[in-house]
Amino acid sequence: MTDLLLGQVLSFTADPFLEGEAAARHESHGAVLVEDGRIAAVGSAEALRAAHPRARVTDYGQALISAGFIDAHVHYPQTAIIASWGKRLIDWLETYTFPEEMRFGDPAYAAEISGRYLDLTLAHGTTTVCSYATIHPESVDAFFEAAAARGLRAYAGKTCMDRNAPEGLRDTAESAYADSKRLLERWHGQGRLSYVITPRFSPTSTPEQLAALGALWREHPDCLMQTHLSEQLDEIEWVKALHPQARDYLDTYEAQGLLREGAVFGHAIHLAPRERARLAEAGASLVHCPTSNTFIGSGLFDMGLVAEGIRVGLATDTGGGSSFSMLRTMAAAYEIGQLRGQALHPAQLWWLATAGSARALRAEDRIGNLAPGMEADLVVVDLASTPAIAQATGRAETIWQALFPTIMMGDDRAIRAVWVNGAPAPRG
Ligand code: GUN
Ligand code: ZN
């Protein structure tokens, strides 16, 4: 089946942090041709209609067709504790997160939350996430099964912790290696699924556990490795006390073979000059989690890291983040930019939520943009989804003026349709 989707179409030919607005391509009467799960062509509606008269046409009118959103750092097991009040990172983990994660040894509960989480993210226009599971292998199986059932490209791994976590939520260096290896061999490269080696963060891993996961990564170099880095000042002090031999927080990973291309560090707010330089040199990726950074009170990410050549993606960090929506997340990134004197252009915000996150996950050749050969994961966005947004966009003269009110005020009501792997995703 060949599908032709009509609407406004937004894609990127370059990085708007380097090239500004000129990096974006906008067709006000555009079309996307979808064939066998992939994008076959992007262009004007008139030209593609004439060239493909037999294609099945879905006309989205004035709605905007874009690559689906990519949420580059989430914890799906924290779905039910999103928006829990009044704590900061360490006591938030102890009060809300760890007790909830304890429940994921139960495969039925892990399956229930996996399905609930992926349906929520799809309803918000997100077509790929990179998730932490819990220490339980069952939590990884449940997540990948739910992602596969929905045809999603998805990334996840077992969260490894061998200290500073409650009884029942700790593994060991040996079991973390063995369980991760088994899960990796079962899931990595199955259909659209990718396994991610996942030490939670240096406070909950001994150097021995980090070294074991470094060894596993050397054996499977095409995997990603994800962890947390320099999120809160108290956390950084704690890391210094726990890893006295390390030069800085990044060195706790670097010394164990966990810093190179394919390393994806969440947060990375309070970085020392040596850490910034090494991250750029090593080709690592950072993920900005703006709603989480304000919600847990962590600090203001520096978008200047992009200019230093570092790959930066965008993420909700569910449930430290306070929303499942990448629109809301773009808004928070804009607000944090303003507080740092860095006003991000709507093209840069949209790019971060699509192509930028794909690049951070080293998947930019497959997802995160509309171009021939890319996988057909799409979001169709209504740019007048509420009266408040509609009255603001009513006077827009450019696509950016039309898009920005939805970035700042939009939510799942703005998501008109989602396509996954070349087919419309059912609405829950
Ligand atoms: N650092 C270590 N674990 C977590 C987590 O679950 N959420 C956030 N925001 N930071 C973390
Ligand atoms: Zn996180």
CSV table of C-alpha atoms and ligand atoms in Angstrom, one decimal:
chain,number,residue,atom,x,y,z
A,1,MET,CA,0.0,0.0,0.0
A,2,THR,CA,1.2,3.5,-0.9
A,3,ASP,CA,-0.1,6.3,1.3
A,4,LEU,CA,0.1,10.0,0.4
A,5,LEU,CA,-0.3,12.3,3.4
A,6,LEU,CA,-1.2,15.9,2.7
A,7,GLY,CA,-0.7,18.9,5.0
A,8,GLN,CA,1.9,21.4,5.9
A,9,VAL,CA,5.2,19.5,6.0
A,10,LEU,CA,8.2,20.4,8.1
A,11,SER,CA,11.6,18.7,7.7
A,12,PHE,CA,15.3,19.6,8.1
A,13,THR,CA,18.1,19.6,5.6
A,14,ALA,CA,20.7,20.7,8.2
A,15,ASP,CA,21.2,21.5,11.9
A,16,PRO,CA,19.4,24.8,12.8
A,17,PHE,CA,22.0,25.4,15.6
A,18,LEU,CA,24.5,25.8,12.8
A,19,GLU,CA,22.4,27.1,9.9
A,20,GLY,CA,19.4,28.8,11.6
A,21,GLU,CA,16.0,28.8,9.9
A,22,ALA,CA,17.6,27.9,6.6
A,23,ALA,CA,18.1,24.4,8.0
A,24,ALA,CA,14.4,23.8,7.9
A,25,ARG,CA,12.3,23.0,4.9
A,26,HIS,CA,8.6,23.9,5.1
A,27,GLU,CA,5.9,23.2,2.4
A,28,SER,CA,2.6,24.9,3.2
A,29,HIS,CA,0.8,22.6,0.7
A,30,GLY,CA,3.1,19.6,1.2
A,31,ALA,CA,2.9,15.9,1.0
A,32,VAL,CA,4.7,12.8,2.4
A,33,LEU,CA,4.7,9.6,0.4
A,34,VAL,CA,4.8,6.5,2.5
A,35,GLU,CA,5.6,3.0,1.1
A,36,ASP,CA,6.4,-0.3,3.0
A,37,GLY,CA,7.1,1.5,6.3
A,38,ARG,CA,9.4,4.1,4.8
A,39,ILE,CA,9.2,7.6,3.5
A,40,ALA,CA,9.4,7.4,-0.3
A,41,ALA,CA,9.2,11.1,-1.1
A,42,VAL,CA,8.6,14.5,0.5
A,43,GLY,CA,7.5,17.4,-1.7
A,44,SER,CA,4.6,19.6,-2.8
A,45,ALA,CA,1.1,18.1,-2.7
A,46,GLU,CA,0.6,19.0,-6.3
A,47,ALA,CA,3.7,17.3,-7.6
A,48,LEU,CA,3.4,14.1,-5.5
A,49,ARG,CA,-0.4,13.8,-6.3
A,50,ALA,CA,0.4,14.0,-10.0
A,51,ALA,CA,3.2,11.5,-9.8
A,52,HIS,CA,1.3,9.0,-7.6
A,53,PRO,CA,-2.3,9.0,-8.7
A,54,ARG,CA,-3.0,5.6,-7.3
A,55,ALA,CA,-1.8,6.3,-3.7
A,56,ARG,CA,-4.3,6.3,-0.9
A,57,VAL,CA,-4.7,10.0,0.1
A,58,THR,CA,-5.1,11.2,3.7
A,59,ASP,CA,-5.6,14.9,3.7
A,60,TYR,CA,-4.7,16.6,7.0
A,61,GLY,CA,-5.6,20.1,5.8
A,62,GLN,CA,-3.7,22.8,7.6
A,63,ALA,CA,-2.2,20.4,10.2
A,64,LEU,CA,1.6,20.0,10.3
A,65,ILE,CA,3.2,16.7,9.3
A,66,SER,CA,6.6,16.2,11.0
A,67,ALA,CA,8.8,13.3,12.0
A,68,GLY,CA,7.5,11.8,15.3
A,69,PHE,CA,9.0,13.1,18.5
A,70,ILE,CA,11.9,11.2,20.0
A,71,ASP,CA,12.2,11.2,23.8
A,72,ALA,CA,15.8,10.4,24.4
A,73,HIS,CA,15.8,9.8,28.2
A,74,VAL,CA,12.8,8.3,30.2
A,75,HIS,CA,12.1,5.9,33.0
A,76,TYR,CA,8.9,4.1,31.9
A,77,PRO,CA,8.6,2.5,35.4
A,78,GLN,CA,8.1,5.9,36.9
A,79,THR,CA,4.9,6.5,34.9
A,80,ALA,CA,2.6,6.2,37.9
A,81,ILE,CA,4.6,8.4,40.2
A,82,ILE,CA,4.9,11.4,37.8
A,83,ALA,CA,4.2,14.7,39.5
A,84,SER,CA,5.0,13.6,43.0
A,85,TRP,CA,5.4,16.6,45.3
A,86,GLY,CA,8.2,18.2,47.2
A,87,LYS,CA,11.5,16.4,46.9
A,88,ARG,CA,14.9,16.8,45.3
A,89,LEU,CA,16.9,14.2,43.5
A,90,ILE,CA,18.2,11.9,46.3
A,91,ASP,CA,15.1,12.0,48.5
A,92,TRP,CA,12.8,11.9,45.5
A,93,LEU,CA,14.5,8.7,44.5
A,94,GLU,CA,14.2,7.2,48.0
A,95,THR,CA,10.7,8.4,48.7
A,96,TYR,CA,8.9,7.8,45.4
A,97,THR,CA,11.1,6.1,42.8
A,98,PHE,CA,12.6,3.1,44.6
A,99,PRO,CA,9.4,1.9,46.2
A,100,GLU,CA,7.6,2.1,42.8
A,101,GLU,CA,10.5,0.4,40.9
A,102,MET,CA,10.4,-2.4,43.5
A,103,ARG,CA,7.1,-3.5,42.0
A,104,PHE,CA,8.5,-4.4,38.5
A,105,GLY,CA,9.7,-7.9,39.5
A,106,ASP,CA,6.1,-8.7,38.9
A,107,PRO,CA,5.8,-9.3,35.1
A,108,ALA,CA,2.1,-8.5,35.1
A,109,TYR,CA,2.7,-5.1,36.7
A,110,ALA,CA,5.6,-4.4,34.3
A,111,ALA,CA,3.4,-5.3,31.3
A,112,GLU,CA,0.6,-3.1,32.6
A,113,ILE,CA,2.8,0.0,33.0
A,114,SER,CA,4.7,-0.7,29.8
A,115,GLY,CA,1.5,-0.6,27.8
A,116,ARG,CA,0.1,2.4,29.7
A,117,TYR,CA,3.3,4.3,29.2
A,118,LEU,CA,3.7,3.6,25.5
A,119,ASP,CA,0.0,4.5,24.9
A,120,LEU,CA,0.5,7.8,26.7
A,121,THR,CA,3.6,8.7,24.8
A,122,LEU,CA,2.0,7.8,21.4
A,123,ALA,CA,-1.0,10.0,22.3
A,124,HIS,CA,1.5,12.8,22.8
A,125,GLY,CA,3.1,12.2,19.4
A,126,THR,CA,6.2,10.4,20.6
A,127,THR,CA,7.2,7.5,18.3
A,128,THR,CA,10.6,6.5,19.9
A,129,VAL,CA,11.8,6.6,23.5
A,130,CYS,CA,15.0,5.6,25.1
A,131,SER,CA,14.0,4.2,28.5
A,132,TYR,CA,15.6,2.9,31.7
A,133,ALA,CA,13.8,-0.2,33.0
A,134,THR,CA,14.3,-1.4,36.6
A,135,ILE,CA,16.9,-3.9,37.9
A,136,HIS,CA,14.4,-6.7,37.1
A,137,PRO,CA,15.0,-8.5,33.8
A,138,GLU,CA,11.2,-8.9,33.6
A,139,SER,CA,10.8,-5.1,33.3
A,140,VAL,CA,13.0,-5.1,30.2
A,141,ASP,CA,11.1,-8.0,28.6
A,142,ALA,CA,7.7,-6.4,29.3
A,143,PHE,CA,8.8,-3.1,27.8
A,144,PHE,CA,10.2,-4.6,24.6
A,145,GLU,CA,7.2,-6.8,24.2
A,146,ALA,CA,4.9,-3.8,24.5
A,147,ALA,CA,7.0,-1.7,22.0
A,148,ALA,CA,7.2,-4.6,19.5
A,149,ALA,CA,3.4,-5.0,19.7
A,150,ARG,CA,3.0,-1.4,18.7
A,151,GLY,CA,5.6,-1.6,15.9
A,152,LEU,CA,7.8,1.0,17.6
A,153,ARG,CA,11.5,1.7,17.3
A,154,ALA,CA,12.5,1.6,20.9
A,155,TYR,CA,15.6,1.6,23.2
A,156,ALA,CA,15.8,0.3,26.7
A,157,GLY,CA,18.0,-1.5,29.2
A,158,LYS,CA,18.0,-3.1,32.6
A,159,THR,CA,19.0,-0.4,35.2
A,160,CYS,CA,22.0,-1.7,37.2
A,161,MET,CA,22.5,-0.8,40.9
A,162,ASP,CA,24.8,-2.6,43.3
A,163,ARG,CA,24.8,-0.1,46.2
A,164,ASN,CA,22.9,2.7,47.9
A,165,ALA,CA,19.6,1.2,46.9
A,166,PRO,CA,17.1,-0.7,49.1
A,167,GLU,CA,17.2,-4.5,49.6
A,168,GLY,CA,15.3,-6.0,46.7
A,169,LEU,CA,16.5,-3.3,44.3
A,170,ARG,CA,20.2,-4.2,44.2
A,171,ASP,CA,22.1,-6.5,41.8
A,172,THR,CA,25.8,-7.2,41.9
A,173,ALA,CA,28.6,-6.6,39.4
A,174,GLU,CA,28.4,-10.2,38.2
A,175,SER,CA,24.6,-10.4,38.0
A,176,ALA,CA,24.4,-7.0,36.3
A,177,TYR,CA,26.8,-8.2,33.7
A,178,ALA,CA,25.2,-11.6,33.2
A,179,ASP,CA,21.6,-10.3,33.2
A,180,SER,CA,22.4,-7.4,30.8
A,181,LYS,CA,24.2,-9.7,28.5
A,182,ARG,CA,21.3,-12.2,28.3
A,183,LEU,CA,18.8,-9.4,27.7
A,184,LEU,CA,21.1,-7.8,25.1
A,185,GLU,CA,21.4,-11.1,23.3
A,186,ARG,CA,17.7,-11.6,23.4
A,187,TRP,CA,16.5,-8.2,22.3
A,188,HIS,CA,19.2,-6.1,20.6
A,189,GLY,CA,18.5,-5.8,16.9
A,190,GLN,CA,15.2,-7.8,17.1
A,191,GLY,CA,13.0,-5.9,14.7
A,192,ARG,CA,13.1,-2.2,15.7
A,193,LEU,CA,14.4,-2.8,19.2
A,194,SER,CA,17.8,-1.8,20.6
A,195,TYR,CA,19.3,-2.8,24.0
A,196,VAL,CA,21.0,-0.1,25.9
A,197,ILE,CA,23.6,-0.9,28.6
A,198,THR,CA,22.3,1.0,31.6
A,199,PRO,CA,24.2,1.7,34.9
A,200,ARG,CA,21.8,4.0,36.8
A,201,PHE,CA,24.5,6.4,38.0
A,202,SER,CA,27.8,6.4,39.9
A,203,PRO,CA,26.2,6.8,43.4
A,204,THR,CA,24.4,3.4,42.9
A,205,SER,CA,27.2,1.5,41.2
A,206,THR,CA,30.5,0.4,42.6
A,207,PRO,CA,33.6,0.8,40.3
A,208,GLU,CA,33.5,-3.0,39.9
A,209,GLN,CA,30.0,-2.9,38.5
A,210,LEU,CA,30.8,0.0,36.2
A,211,ALA,CA,33.9,-1.9,35.0
A,212,ALA,CA,31.8,-5.1,34.3
A,213,LEU,CA,29.4,-3.0,32.2
A,214,GLY,CA,32.3,-1.4,30.5
A,215,ALA,CA,33.6,-4.9,29.6
A,216,LEU,CA,30.1,-5.8,28.3
A,217,TRP,CA,30.1,-2.7,26.1
A,218,ARG,CA,33.5,-3.6,24.6
A,219,GLU,CA,32.0,-7.0,23.7
A,220,HIS,CA,29.0,-5.3,22.1
A,221,PRO,CA,30.3,-2.0,20.8
A,222,ASP,CA,27.3,-1.2,18.6
A,223,CYS,CA,25.0,-0.8,21.6
A,224,LEU,CA,24.3,2.5,23.3
A,225,MET,CA,25.2,3.0,26.9
A,226,GLN,CA,23.1,5.4,29.0
A,227,THR,CA,23.5,6.8,32.5
A,228,HIS,CA,23.1,10.0,34.5
A,229,LEU,CA,25.7,12.7,34.9
A,230,SER,CA,26.0,15.9,37.1
A,231,GLU,CA,22.3,16.5,37.7
A,232,GLN,CA,22.4,18.1,41.2
A,233,LEU,CA,25.1,19.7,43.3
A,234,ASP,CA,24.5,17.3,46.3
A,235,GLU,CA,24.7,14.4,44.0
A,236,ILE,CA,28.1,15.6,42.7
A,237,GLU,CA,29.4,15.9,46.2
A,238,TRP,CA,28.2,12.4,47.0
A,239,VAL,CA,29.9,11.0,43.9
A,240,LYS,CA,33.2,12.7,45.0
A,241,ALA,CA,32.9,10.9,48.4
A,242,LEU,CA,32.0,7.6,46.9
A,243,HIS,CA,34.7,7.6,44.1
A,244,PRO,CA,37.6,9.4,45.7
A,245,GLN,CA,40.0,8.3,43.0
A,246,ALA,CA,38.0,10.0,40.2
A,247,ARG,CA,39.1,13.4,38.8
A,248,ASP,CA,35.4,14.4,38.5
A,249,TYR,CA,32.0,12.8,37.9
A,250,LEU,CA,32.6,12.0,34.3
A,251,ASP,CA,35.8,10.2,35.2
A,252,THR,CA,33.9,7.7,37.3
A,253,TYR,CA,32.5,6.4,33.9
A,254,GLU,CA,35.6,7.2,31.8
A,255,ALA,CA,37.9,5.1,34.0
A,256,GLN,CA,35.7,2.1,33.5
A,257,GLY,CA,35.4,2.2,29.7
A,258,LEU,CA,32.0,4.0,29.7
A,259,LEU,CA,32.9,7.1,27.7
A,260,ARG,CA,33.0,7.0,23.9
A,261,GLU,CA,30.7,7.4,20.9
A,262,GLY,CA,27.3,5.9,21.9
A,263,ALA,CA,27.5,7.0,25.5
A,264,VAL,CA,24.3,9.0,26.3
A,265,PHE,CA,24.4,11.0,29.5
A,266,GLY,CA,21.2,12.4,31.0
A,267,HIS,CA,21.1,15.9,32.5
A,268,ALA,CA,24.8,17.0,32.5
A,269,ILE,CA,24.1,20.4,34.0
A,270,HIS,CA,27.0,21.1,36.3
A,271,LEU,CA,30.0,20.2,34.2
A,272,ALA,CA,33.6,21.2,34.9
A,273,PRO,CA,35.7,22.4,31.9
A,274,ARG,CA,37.6,19.1,31.7
A,275,GLU,CA,34.3,17.2,31.5
A,276,ARG,CA,33.0,19.4,28.7
A,277,ALA,CA,36.2,19.0,26.7
A,278,ARG,CA,36.3,15.2,27.2
A,279,LEU,CA,32.6,14.8,26.3
A,280,ALA,CA,33.2,16.6,23.0
A,281,GLU,CA,36.4,14.8,22.2
A,282,ALA,CA,34.9,11.4,23.0
A,283,GLY,CA,31.8,12.0,20.7
A,284,ALA,CA,29.4,11.3,23.6
A,285,SER,CA,25.8,12.5,23.6
A,286,LEU,CA,24.0,14.6,26.3
A,287,VAL,CA,20.3,14.7,26.9
A,288,HIS,CA,18.6,17.9,28.1
A,289,CYS,CA,15.6,17.1,30.4
A,290,PRO,CA,14.2,20.6,31.1
A,291,THR,CA,10.9,19.8,32.8
A,292,SER,CA,12.7,17.4,35.2
A,293,ASN,CA,15.5,20.0,35.8
A,294,THR,CA,13.0,22.6,37.0
A,295,PHE,CA,10.6,20.1,38.7
A,296,ILE,CA,13.3,18.4,40.8
A,297,GLY,CA,15.2,21.7,41.1
A,298,SER,CA,18.4,20.6,39.4
A,299,GLY,CA,19.6,23.6,37.4
A,300,LEU,CA,19.8,25.1,34.0
A,301,PHE,CA,21.3,23.1,31.1
A,302,ASP,CA,23.8,25.1,28.9
A,303,MET,CA,22.8,24.9,25.2
A,304,GLY,CA,26.2,26.3,24.5
A,305,LEU,CA,27.4,22.7,24.6
A,306,VAL,CA,25.9,22.2,21.1
A,307,ALA,CA,28.3,24.9,19.8
A,308,GLU,CA,31.1,22.8,21.4
A,309,GLY,CA,30.3,20.0,19.0
A,310,ILE,CA,28.4,17.8,21.4
A,311,ARG,CA,25.4,15.8,20.3
A,312,VAL,CA,22.4,17.0,22.4
A,313,GLY,CA,19.0,15.4,22.5
A,314,LEU,CA,15.8,16.4,24.3
A,315,ALA,CA,13.8,14.3,26.8
A,316,THR,CA,10.9,14.3,29.3
A,317,ASP,CA,12.8,12.2,31.9
A,318,THR,CA,9.5,10.7,33.0
A,319,GLY,CA,8.7,10.6,36.0
A,320,GLY,CA,11.4,13.1,37.3
A,321,GLY,CA,10.0,15.2,34.4
A,322,SER,CA,6.5,16.5,34.9
A,323,SER,CA,5.0,15.8,31.5
A,324,PHE,CA,4.8,13.1,28.8
A,325,SER,CA,4.6,15.8,26.1
A,326,MET,CA,7.6,16.7,24.0
A,327,LEU,CA,5.7,20.0,23.2
A,328,ARG,CA,5.7,20.9,26.9
A,329,THR,CA,9.4,19.8,27.0
A,330,MET,CA,10.3,22.1,24.1
A,331,ALA,CA,8.5,24.9,26.0
A,332,ALA,CA,10.6,24.2,29.1
A,333,ALA,CA,13.7,24.1,27.0
A,334,TYR,CA,12.8,27.5,25.7
A,335,GLU,CA,12.2,28.9,29.2
A,336,ILE,CA,15.5,27.5,30.5
A,337,GLY,CA,17.2,29.0,27.5
A,338,GLN,CA,15.7,32.4,28.3
A,339,LEU,CA,16.9,32.2,31.9
A,340,ARG,CA,20.4,31.6,30.5
A,341,GLY,CA,20.1,34.3,27.8
A,342,GLN,CA,19.9,31.7,25.1
A,343,ALA,CA,16.5,32.2,23.2
A,344,LEU,CA,16.1,29.1,21.2
A,345,HIS,CA,14.4,29.4,17.8
A,346,PRO,CA,11.3,27.3,17.2
A,347,ALA,CA,13.3,25.5,14.5
A,348,GLN,CA,15.9,24.6,17.0
A,349,LEU,CA,13.3,23.4,19.6
A,350,TRP,CA,11.6,21.2,17.0
A,351,TRP,CA,14.9,19.9,15.7
A,352,LEU,CA,16.0,18.9,19.3
A,353,ALA,CA,12.7,17.0,19.8
A,354,THR,CA,13.1,15.1,16.5
A,355,ALA,CA,16.5,15.0,14.6
A,356,GLY,CA,18.5,16.2,17.5
A,357,SER,CA,17.3,13.4,19.7
A,358,ALA,CA,17.8,10.9,16.9
A,359,ARG,CA,21.4,12.1,16.5
A,360,ALA,CA,22.0,11.8,20.3
A,361,LEU,CA,20.8,8.1,19.9
A,362,ARG,CA,23.0,7.7,16.8
A,363,ALA,CA,19.9,6.9,14.8
A,364,GLU,CA,19.7,10.0,12.5
A,365,ASP,CA,20.0,7.9,9.4
A,366,ARG,CA,16.7,6.1,10.3
A,367,ILE,CA,14.4,8.3,12.4
A,368,GLY,CA,13.8,11.9,13.4
A,369,ASN,CA,13.4,13.5,10.0
A,370,LEU,CA,11.3,13.3,6.8
A,371,ALA,CA,13.4,12.3,3.9
A,372,PRO,CA,13.4,9.4,1.3
A,373,GLY,CA,14.5,6.2,2.9
A,374,MET,CA,13.8,7.2,6.5
A,375,GLU,CA,11.4,5.1,8.6
A,376,ALA,CA,7.9,6.4,8.5
A,377,ASP,CA,7.3,7.5,12.1
A,378,LEU,CA,5.2,10.7,11.8
A,379,VAL,CA,3.3,13.0,14.0
A,380,VAL,CA,0.5,15.2,12.6
A,381,VAL,CA,0.1,18.4,14.7
A,382,ASP,CA,-3.0,20.6,14.8
A,383,LEU,CA,-1.7,24.2,15.1
A,384,ALA,CA,-5.0,25.5,16.4
A,385,SER,CA,-5.8,22.8,18.9
A,386,THR,CA,-7.3,25.1,21.6
A,387,PRO,CA,-9.1,28.5,21.5
A,388,ALA,CA,-6.1,30.1,23.2
A,389,ILE,CA,-3.6,28.7,20.6
A,390,ALA,CA,-6.0,29.3,17.7
A,391,GLN,CA,-6.4,33.0,18.5
A,392,ALA,CA,-2.6,33.4,18.7
A,393,THR,CA,-1.8,31.6,15.4
A,394,GLY,CA,-4.6,33.4,13.6
A,395,ARG,CA,-2.3,36.3,13.0
A,396,ALA,CA,0.8,34.3,12.2
A,397,GLU,CA,2.7,35.3,9.0
A,398,THR,CA,5.4,32.7,9.1
A,399,ILE,CA,5.5,29.0,9.9
A,400,TRP,CA,7.5,29.8,13.1
A,401,GLN,CA,4.9,32.2,14.3
A,402,ALA,CA,2.3,29.6,13.6
A,403,LEU,CA,4.2,26.9,15.4
A,404,PHE,CA,5.5,28.7,18.5
A,405,PRO,CA,2.1,29.0,20.3
A,406,THR,CA,1.7,25.2,20.0
A,407,ILE,CA,5.2,24.7,21.3
A,408,MET,CA,4.5,26.9,24.3
A,409,MET,CA,0.9,25.9,25.0
A,410,GLY,CA,0.2,22.7,23.2
A,411,ASP,CA,-0.4,19.2,24.7
A,412,ASP,CA,-1.9,15.9,23.5
A,413,ARG,CA,-5.0,17.8,22.2
A,414,ALA,CA,-2.6,19.1,19.4
A,415,ILE,CA,-1.8,15.5,18.2
A,416,ARG,CA,-4.2,14.9,15.3
A,417,ALA,CA,-2.6,11.6,14.2
A,418,VAL,CA,0.5,9.4,14.7
A,419,TRP,CA,2.0,7.1,12.1
A,420,VAL,CA,4.3,4.3,13.2
A,421,ASN,CA,6.4,2.3,10.8
A,422,GLY,CA,4.2,3.5,7.9
A,423,ALA,CA,0.8,2.8,9.4
A,424,PRO,CA,-1.6,4.9,11.4
A,425,ALA,CA,-1.2,4.2,15.2
A,426,PRO,CA,-4.6,3.4,16.8
A,427,ARG,CA,-5.7,6.1,19.2
A,428,GLY,CA,-6.2,4.8,22.8
B,1,GUN,N1,19.5,9.9,38.8
B,1,GUN,C1,19.6,8.6,39.0
B,1,GUN,N2,18.4,8.0,38.9
B,1,GUN,C2,17.6,8.9,38.5
B,1,GUN,C3,16.2,9.0,38.1
B,1,GUN,O1,15.5,8.0,38.1
B,1,GUN,N3,15.7,10.2,37.7
B,1,GUN,C4,16.4,11.3,37.6
B,1,GUN,N4,15.9,12.4,37.2
B,1,GUN,N5,17.7,11.3,38.0
B,1,GUN,C5,18.3,10.1,38.4
B,2,ZN,ZN,16.8,9.9,34.3
